[in-house]
PDB file of N, CA and C in Angstrom:
ATOM      1  N   ASP A   1       3.987  -4.577  14.684  1.00 76.00           N
ATOM      2  CA  ASP A   1       2.821  -3.737  14.580  1.00 76.00           C
ATOM      3  C   ASP A   1       3.157  -2.460  13.820  1.00 76.00           C
ATOM      4  N   LEU A   2       2.164  -1.726  13.395  1.00 81.00           N
ATOM      5  CA  LEU A   2       2.383  -0.553  12.542  1.00 81.00           C
ATOM      6  C   LEU A   2       3.177   0.551  13.235  1.00 81.00           C
ATOM      7  N   LYS A   3       2.949   0.742  14.512  1.00 90.00           N
ATOM      8  CA  LYS A   3       3.686   1.795  15.227  1.00 90.00           C
ATOM      9  C   LYS A   3       5.180   1.487  15.278  1.00 90.00           C
ATOM     10  N   THR A   4       5.544   0.223  15.364  1.00 89.00           N
ATOM     11  CA  THR A   4       6.953  -0.176  15.353  1.00 89.00           C
ATOM     12  C   THR A   4       7.569   0.125  13.994  1.00 89.00           C
ATOM     13  N   VAL A   5       6.844  -0.197  12.923  1.00 85.00           N
ATOM     14  CA  VAL A   5       7.326   0.103  11.569  1.00 85.00           C
ATOM     15  C   VAL A   5       7.458   1.609  11.385  1.00 85.00           C
ATOM     16  N   GLN A   6       6.475   2.362  11.827  1.00 90.00           N
ATOM     17  CA  GLN A   6       6.516   3.818  11.724  1.00 90.00           C
ATOM     18  C   GLN A   6       7.736   4.379  12.459  1.00 90.00           C
ATOM     19  N   LYS A   7       7.974   3.903  13.656  1.00 93.00           N
ATOM     20  CA  LYS A   7       9.123   4.373  14.447  1.00 93.00           C
ATOM     21  C   LYS A   7      10.436   4.060  13.742  1.00 93.00           C
ATOM     22  N   ALA A   8      10.560   2.850  13.191  1.00 93.00           N
ATOM     23  CA  ALA A   8      11.784   2.452  12.486  1.00 93.00           C
ATOM     24  C   ALA A   8      12.009   3.332  11.260  1.00 93.00           C
ATOM     25  N   LEU A   9      10.960   3.596  10.501  1.00 90.00           N
ATOM     26  CA  LEU A   9      11.084   4.457   9.321  1.00 90.00           C
ATOM     27  C   LEU A   9      11.501   5.864   9.717  1.00 90.00           C
ATOM     28  N   ARG A  10      10.862   6.401  10.729  1.00 94.00           N
ATOM     29  CA  ARG A  10      11.196   7.760  11.177  1.00 94.00           C
ATOM     30  C   ARG A  10      12.627   7.858  11.688  1.00 94.00           C
ATOM     31  N   SER A  11      13.104   6.789  12.343  1.00 96.00           N
ATOM     32  CA  SER A  11      14.482   6.814  12.843  1.00 96.00           C
ATOM     33  C   SER A  11      15.492   6.849  11.702  1.00 96.00           C
ATOM     34  N   GLU A  12      15.068   6.427  10.512  1.00 95.00           N
ATOM     35  CA  GLU A  12      15.923   6.471   9.318  1.00 95.00           C
ATOM     36  C   GLU A  12      15.664   7.715   8.480  1.00 95.00           C
ATOM     37  N   GLY A  13      14.839   8.637   8.996  1.00 95.00           N
ATOM     38  CA  GLY A  13      14.573   9.886   8.291  1.00 95.00           C
ATOM     39  C   GLY A  13      13.469   9.809   7.253  1.00 95.00           C
ATOM     40  N   VAL A  14      12.674   8.742   7.298  1.00 90.00           N
ATOM     41  CA  VAL A  14      11.580   8.571   6.343  1.00 90.00           C
ATOM     42  C   VAL A  14      10.275   8.948   7.024  1.00 90.00           C
ATOM     43  N   GLY A  15       9.535   9.880   6.437  1.00 88.00           N
ATOM     44  CA  GLY A  15       8.242  10.259   6.986  1.00 88.00           C
ATOM     45  C   GLY A  15       7.259   9.117   6.853  1.00 88.00           C
ATOM     46  N   ALA A  16       6.549   8.823   7.922  1.00 87.00           N
ATOM     47  CA  ALA A  16       5.570   7.730   7.895  1.00 87.00           C
ATOM     48  C   ALA A  16       4.382   8.104   8.764  1.00 87.00           C
ATOM     49  N   GLU A  17       3.188   7.872   8.251  1.00 87.00           N
ATOM     50  CA  GLU A  17       1.961   8.154   8.977  1.00 87.00           C
ATOM     51  C   GLU A  17       1.064   6.922   8.936  1.00 87.00           C
ATOM     52  N   ILE A  18       0.254   6.762   9.964  1.00 86.00           N
ATOM     53  CA  ILE A  18      -0.722   5.670  10.015  1.00 86.00           C
ATOM     54  C   ILE A  18      -2.106   6.282   9.936  1.00 86.00           C
ATOM     55  N   HIS A  19      -2.927   5.758   9.040  1.00 87.00           N
ATOM     56  CA  HIS A  19      -4.305   6.229   8.886  1.00 87.00           C
ATOM     57  C   HIS A  19      -5.235   5.033   8.801  1.00 87.00           C
ATOM     58  N   VAL A  20      -6.390   5.146   9.427  1.00 85.00           N
ATOM     59  CA  VAL A  20      -7.429   4.132   9.304  1.00 85.00           C
ATOM     60  C   VAL A  20      -8.467   4.699   8.352  1.00 85.00           C
ATOM     61  N   LEU A  21      -8.747   3.973   7.271  1.00 84.00           N
ATOM     62  CA  LEU A  21      -9.654   4.457   6.238  1.00 84.00           C
ATOM     63  C   LEU A  21     -10.993   3.747   6.312  1.00 84.00           C
ATOM     64  N   ASP A  22     -12.054   4.497   6.037  1.00 83.00           N
ATOM     65  CA  ASP A  22     -13.368   3.888   5.877  1.00 83.00           C
ATOM     66  C   ASP A  22     -13.463   3.370   4.456  1.00 83.00           C
ATOM     67  N   GLU A  23     -13.839   2.121   4.325  1.00 77.00           N
ATOM     68  CA  GLU A  23     -13.958   1.515   3.004  1.00 77.00           C
ATOM     69  C   GLU A  23     -15.246   2.003   2.357  1.00 77.00           C
ATOM     70  N   THR A  24     -15.137   2.516   1.131  1.00 74.00           N
ATOM     71  CA  THR A  24     -16.311   2.994   0.408  1.00 74.00           C
ATOM     72  C   THR A  24     -16.784   1.892  -0.526  1.00 74.00           C
ATOM     73  N   LYS A  25     -16.366   1.930  -1.768  1.00 84.00           N
ATOM     74  CA  LYS A  25     -16.730   0.901  -2.741  1.00 84.00           C
ATOM     75  C   LYS A  25     -15.908  -0.370  -2.536  1.00 84.00           C
ATOM     76  N   SER A  26     -14.627  -0.175  -2.268  1.00 88.00           N
ATOM     77  CA  SER A  26     -13.706  -1.292  -2.065  1.00 88.00           C
ATOM     78  C   SER A  26     -12.459  -0.750  -1.393  1.00 88.00           C
ATOM     79  N   LEU A  27     -11.623  -1.643  -0.913  1.00 87.00           N
ATOM     80  CA  LEU A  27     -10.365  -1.217  -0.303  1.00 87.00           C
ATOM     81  C   LEU A  27      -9.506  -0.476  -1.322  1.00 87.00           C
ATOM     82  N   ALA A  28      -9.465  -0.970  -2.550  1.00 88.00           N
ATOM     83  CA  ALA A  28      -8.678  -0.314  -3.601  1.00 88.00           C
ATOM     84  C   ALA A  28      -9.180   1.108  -3.853  1.00 88.00           C
ATOM     85  N   HIS A  29     -10.493   1.295  -3.897  1.00 92.00           N
ATOM     86  CA  HIS A  29     -11.050   2.640  -4.088  1.00 92.00           C
ATOM     87  C   HIS A  29     -10.703   3.558  -2.916  1.00 92.00           C
ATOM     88  N   ALA A  30     -10.843   3.048  -1.697  1.00 90.00           N
ATOM     89  CA  ALA A  30     -10.519   3.852  -0.517  1.00 90.00           C
ATOM     90  C   ALA A  30      -9.056   4.282  -0.534  1.00 90.00           C
ATOM     91  N   LEU A  31      -8.152   3.358  -0.876  1.00 88.00           N
ATOM     92  CA  LEU A  31      -6.727   3.692  -0.937  1.00 88.00           C
ATOM     93  C   LEU A  31      -6.425   4.703  -2.041  1.00 88.00           C
ATOM     94  N   ALA A  32      -7.024   4.512  -3.212  1.00 91.00           N
ATOM     95  CA  ALA A  32      -6.779   5.416  -4.339  1.00 91.00           C
ATOM     96  C   ALA A  32      -7.303   6.816  -4.029  1.00 91.00           C
ATOM     97  N   GLU A  33      -8.500   6.910  -3.455  1.00 92.00           N
ATOM     98  CA  GLU A  33      -9.059   8.214  -3.099  1.00 92.00           C
ATOM     99  C   GLU A  33      -8.187   8.918  -2.067  1.00 92.00           C
ATOM    100  N   PHE A  34      -7.710   8.166  -1.075  1.00 90.00           N
ATOM    101  CA  PHE A  34      -6.835   8.738  -0.045  1.00 90.00           C
ATOM    102  C   PHE A  34      -5.532   9.231  -0.656  1.00 90.00           C
ATOM    103  N   ALA A  35      -4.920   8.415  -1.505  1.00 91.00           N
ATOM    104  CA  ALA A  35      -3.649   8.793  -2.147  1.00 91.00           C
ATOM    105  C   ALA A  35      -3.821  10.049  -2.998  1.00 91.00           C
ATOM    106  N   GLU A  36      -4.929  10.146  -3.702  1.00 92.00           N
ATOM    107  CA  GLU A  36      -5.179  11.332  -4.532  1.00 92.00           C
ATOM    108  C   GLU A  36      -5.418  12.563  -3.662  1.00 92.00           C
ATOM    109  N   ARG A  37      -6.228  12.424  -2.608  1.00 92.00           N
ATOM    110  CA  ARG A  37      -6.499  13.561  -1.705  1.00 92.00           C
ATOM    111  C   ARG A  37      -5.223  14.086  -1.076  1.00 92.00           C
ATOM    112  N   ARG A  38      -4.351  13.169  -0.669  1.00 90.00           N
ATOM    113  CA  ARG A  38      -3.102  13.549   0.001  1.00 90.00           C
ATOM    114  C   ARG A  38      -1.975  13.865  -0.975  1.00 90.00           C
ATOM    115  N   LYS A  39      -2.229  13.640  -2.270  1.00 91.00           N
ATOM    116  CA  LYS A  39      -1.185  13.800  -3.284  1.00 91.00           C
ATOM    117  C   LYS A  39       0.057  13.003  -2.871  1.00 91.00           C
ATOM    118  N   SER A  40      -0.190  11.764  -2.505  1.00 87.00           N
ATOM    119  CA  SER A  40       0.865  10.877  -2.005  1.00 87.00           C
ATOM    120  C   SER A  40       1.969  10.703  -3.038  1.00 87.00           C
ATOM    121  N   TRP A  41       3.192  10.734  -2.570  1.00 86.00           N
ATOM    122  CA  TRP A  41       4.337  10.537  -3.443  1.00 86.00           C
ATOM    123  C   TRP A  41       4.404   9.083  -3.888  1.00 86.00           C
ATOM    124  N   MET A  42       4.074   8.150  -2.970  1.00 86.00           N
ATOM    125  CA  MET A  42       4.091   6.733  -3.303  1.00 86.00           C
ATOM    126  C   MET A  42       3.207   5.987  -2.314  1.00 86.00           C
ATOM    127  N   THR A  43       2.587   4.920  -2.793  1.00 85.00           N
ATOM    128  CA  THR A  43       1.846   4.018  -1.925  1.00 85.00           C
ATOM    129  C   THR A  43       2.615   2.708  -1.874  1.00 85.00           C
ATOM    130  N   ILE A  44       2.838   2.228  -0.662  1.00 81.00           N
ATOM    131  CA  ILE A  44       3.562   0.976  -0.477  1.00 81.00           C
ATOM    132  C   ILE A  44       2.621  -0.004   0.214  1.00 81.00           C
ATOM    133  N   ALA A  45       2.540  -1.193  -0.340  1.00 79.00           N
ATOM    134  CA  ALA A  45       1.694  -2.234   0.245  1.00 79.00           C
ATOM    135  C   ALA A  45       2.511  -3.506   0.428  1.00 79.00           C
ATOM    136  N   THR A  46       2.122  -4.274   1.416  1.00 74.00           N
ATOM    137  CA  THR A  46       2.778  -5.566   1.635  1.00 74.00           C
ATOM    138  C   THR A  46       1.863  -6.675   1.147  1.00 74.00           C
ATOM    139  N   SER A  47       2.470  -7.777   0.781  1.00 69.00           N
ATOM    140  CA  SER A  47       1.675  -8.921   0.325  1.00 69.00           C
ATOM    141  C   SER A  47       2.174 -10.189   1.003  1.00 69.00           C
ATOM    142  N   ALA A  48       1.303 -11.145   1.057  1.00 65.00           N
ATOM    143  CA  ALA A  48       1.658 -12.431   1.664  1.00 65.00           C
ATOM    144  C   ALA A  48       2.608 -13.205   0.768  1.00 65.00           C
ATOM    145  N   LYS A  49       3.367 -14.082   1.357  1.00 64.00           N
ATOM    146  CA  LYS A  49       4.260 -14.941   0.594  1.00 64.00           C
ATOM    147  C   LYS A  49       3.413 -15.842  -0.304  1.00 64.00           C
ATOM    148  N   ARG A  50       3.810 -15.945  -1.564  1.00 61.00           N
ATOM    149  CA  ARG A  50       3.046 -16.740  -2.526  1.00 61.00           C
ATOM    150  C   ARG A  50       3.886 -17.879  -3.073  1.00 61.00           C
ATOM    151  N   SER A  51       3.214 -18.853  -3.620  1.00 63.00           N
ATOM    152  CA  SER A  51       3.925 -19.986  -4.212  1.00 63.00           C
ATOM    153  C   SER A  51       4.621 -19.542  -5.497  1.00 63.00           C
ATOM    154  N   ALA A  52       5.562 -20.323  -5.963  1.00 58.00           N
ATOM    155  CA  ALA A  52       6.411 -19.963  -7.107  1.00 58.00           C
ATOM    156  C   ALA A  52       5.668 -19.421  -8.320  1.00 58.00           C
ATOM    157  N   PRO A  53       4.613 -20.066  -8.822  1.00 57.00           N
ATOM    158  CA  PRO A  53       3.961 -19.548 -10.033  1.00 57.00           C
ATOM    159  C   PRO A  53       3.309 -18.176  -9.844  1.00 57.00           C
ATOM    160  N   TYR A  54       2.992 -17.818  -8.582  1.00 56.00           N
ATOM    161  CA  TYR A  54       2.260 -16.575  -8.336  1.00 56.00           C
ATOM    162  C   TYR A  54       3.129 -15.438  -7.807  1.00 56.00           C
ATOM    163  N   LYS A  55       4.428 -15.652  -7.668  1.00 53.00           N
ATOM    164  CA  LYS A  55       5.307 -14.634  -7.095  1.00 53.00           C
ATOM    165  C   LYS A  55       5.326 -13.342  -7.892  1.00 53.00           C
ATOM    166  N   LEU A  56       5.148 -13.414  -9.202  1.00 53.00           N
ATOM    167  CA  LEU A  56       5.209 -12.211 -10.032  1.00 53.00           C
ATOM    168  C   LEU A  56       3.864 -11.519 -10.180  1.00 53.00           C
ATOM    169  N   LEU A  57       2.820 -12.109  -9.656  1.00 57.00           N
ATOM    170  CA  LEU A  57       1.487 -11.541  -9.794  1.00 57.00           C
ATOM    171  C   LEU A  57       1.111 -10.718  -8.573  1.00 57.00           C
ATOM    172  N   LEU A  58       0.418  -9.622  -8.788  1.00 65.00           N
ATOM    173  CA  LEU A  58      -0.100  -8.819  -7.688  1.00 65.00           C
ATOM    174  C   LEU A  58      -1.452  -9.357  -7.276  1.00 65.00           C
ATOM    175  N   GLY A  59      -1.835  -9.093  -6.040  1.00 75.00           N
ATOM    176  CA  GLY A  59      -3.156  -9.475  -5.576  1.00 75.00           C
ATOM    177  C   GLY A  59      -4.226  -8.615  -6.242  1.00 75.00           C
ATOM    178  N   SER A  60      -5.478  -8.996  -6.080  1.00 80.00           N
ATOM    179  CA  SER A  60      -6.585  -8.294  -6.746  1.00 80.00           C
ATOM    180  C   SER A  60      -6.722  -6.848  -6.284  1.00 80.00           C
ATOM    181  N   THR A  61      -6.493  -6.565  -4.993  1.00 82.00           N
ATOM    182  CA  THR A  61      -6.597  -5.187  -4.503  1.00 82.00           C
ATOM    183  C   THR A  61      -5.503  -4.323  -5.116  1.00 82.00           C
ATOM    184  N   ALA A  62      -4.282  -4.835  -5.178  1.00 82.00           N
ATOM    185  CA  ALA A  62      -3.185  -4.076  -5.783  1.00 82.00           C
ATOM    186  C   ALA A  62      -3.444  -3.818  -7.266  1.00 82.00           C
ATOM    187  N   ARG A  63      -3.919  -4.830  -7.974  1.00 85.00           N
ATOM    188  CA  ARG A  63      -4.220  -4.638  -9.406  1.00 85.00           C
ATOM    189  C   ARG A  63      -5.308  -3.589  -9.593  1.00 85.00           C
ATOM    190  N   ARG A  64      -6.341  -3.632  -8.765  1.00 89.00           N
ATOM    191  CA  ARG A  64      -7.435  -2.659  -8.876  1.00 89.00           C
ATOM    192  C   ARG A  64      -6.927  -1.263  -8.535  1.00 89.00           C
ATOM    193  N   PHE A  65      -6.119  -1.140  -7.486  1.00 87.00           N
ATOM    194  CA  PHE A  65      -5.552   0.156  -7.109  1.00 87.00           C
ATOM    195  C   PHE A  65      -4.781   0.764  -8.279  1.00 87.00           C
ATOM    196  N   LEU A  66      -3.953  -0.054  -8.928  1.00 87.00           N
ATOM    197  CA  LEU A  66      -3.165   0.431 -10.064  1.00 87.00           C
ATOM    198  C   LEU A  66      -4.055   0.929 -11.199  1.00 87.00           C
ATOM    199  N   SER A  67      -5.223   0.340 -11.359  1.00 90.00           N
ATOM    200  CA  SER A  67      -6.123   0.778 -12.429  1.00 90.00           C
ATOM    201  C   SER A  67      -6.854   2.067 -12.066  1.00 90.00           C
ATOM    202  N   LEU A  68      -6.847   2.432 -10.793  1.00 92.00           N
ATOM    203  CA  LEU A  68      -7.600   3.608 -10.334  1.00 92.00           C
ATOM    204  C   LEU A  68      -6.747   4.862 -10.166  1.00 92.00           C
ATOM    205  N   THR A  69      -5.428   4.733 -10.190  1.00 89.00           N
ATOM    206  CA  THR A  69      -4.565   5.889  -9.937  1.00 89.00           C
ATOM    207  C   THR A  69      -3.312   5.822 -10.809  1.00 89.00           C
ATOM    208  N   GLU A  70      -2.695   6.955 -10.998  1.00 88.00           N
ATOM    209  CA  GLU A  70      -1.420   7.009 -11.716  1.00 88.00           C
ATOM    210  C   GLU A  70      -0.263   7.242 -10.758  1.00 88.00           C
ATOM    211  N   ARG A  71      -0.549   7.265  -9.473  1.00 88.00           N
ATOM    212  CA  ARG A  71       0.495   7.485  -8.474  1.00 88.00           C
ATOM    213  C   ARG A  71       1.403   6.257  -8.375  1.00 88.00           C
ATOM    214  N   PRO A  72       2.677   6.454  -8.051  1.00 89.00           N
ATOM    215  CA  PRO A  72       3.607   5.321  -7.933  1.00 89.00           C
ATOM    216  C   PRO A  72       3.157   4.331  -6.860  1.00 89.00           C
ATOM    217  N   PHE A  73       3.393   3.070  -7.116  1.00 85.00           N
ATOM    218  CA  PHE A  73       2.978   1.991  -6.222  1.00 85.00           C
ATOM    219  C   PHE A  73       4.119   0.985  -6.092  1.00 85.00           C
ATOM    220  N   LEU A  74       4.383   0.570  -4.866  1.00 84.00           N
ATOM    221  CA  LEU A  74       5.419  -0.428  -4.605  1.00 84.00           C
ATOM    222  C   LEU A  74       4.804  -1.542  -3.773  1.00 84.00           C
ATOM    223  N   SER A  75       4.929  -2.766  -4.246  1.00 79.00           N
ATOM    224  CA  SER A  75       4.429  -3.927  -3.516  1.00 79.00           C
ATOM    225  C   SER A  75       5.616  -4.694  -2.957  1.00 79.00           C
ATOM    226  N   LEU A  76       5.589  -4.965  -1.656  1.00 76.00           N
ATOM    227  CA  LEU A  76       6.664  -5.686  -0.982  1.00 76.00           C
ATOM    228  C   LEU A  76       6.149  -7.003  -0.454  1.00 76.00           C
ATOM    229  N   ARG A  77       6.901  -8.055  -0.681  1.00 71.00           N
ATOM    230  CA  ARG A  77       6.551  -9.355  -0.125  1.00 71.00           C
ATOM    231  C   ARG A  77       7.349  -9.544   1.152  1.00 71.00           C
ATOM    232  N   LEU A  78       6.661  -9.786   2.238  1.00 67.00           N
ATOM    233  CA  LEU A  78       7.315  -9.932   3.522  1.00 67.00           C
ATOM    234  C   LEU A  78       7.703 -11.378   3.779  1.00 67.00           C
ATOM    235  N   GLU A  79       8.903 -11.588   4.258  1.00 66.00           N
ATOM    236  CA  GLU A  79       9.364 -12.908   4.683  1.00 66.00           C
ATOM    237  C   GLU A  79       9.061 -13.041   6.150  1.00 66.00           C
ATOM    238  N   ARG A  80       8.570 -14.162   6.564  1.00 59.00           N
ATOM    239  CA  ARG A  80       8.270 -14.364   7.997  1.00 59.00           C
ATOM    240  C   ARG A  80       9.154 -15.420   8.567  1.00 59.00           C
TER     241      ARG A  80
END
């Protein structure tokens, strides 16, 4: 859960906050507006495991987010 991830990050000296956002136009817009308001240093998102041909492609929300902001973005694929 998110609180466990937050605790683990903080124990390693990494600042981490959890926020619930109201979706306006789209999730990508809500994330971009939040990142700009907070002057976020970086936005990190996780993605589902994908099949071989799609491993290098970002999902539609990540692609849209990148088109809406110039802030750094990191996409992580989680292994389960």
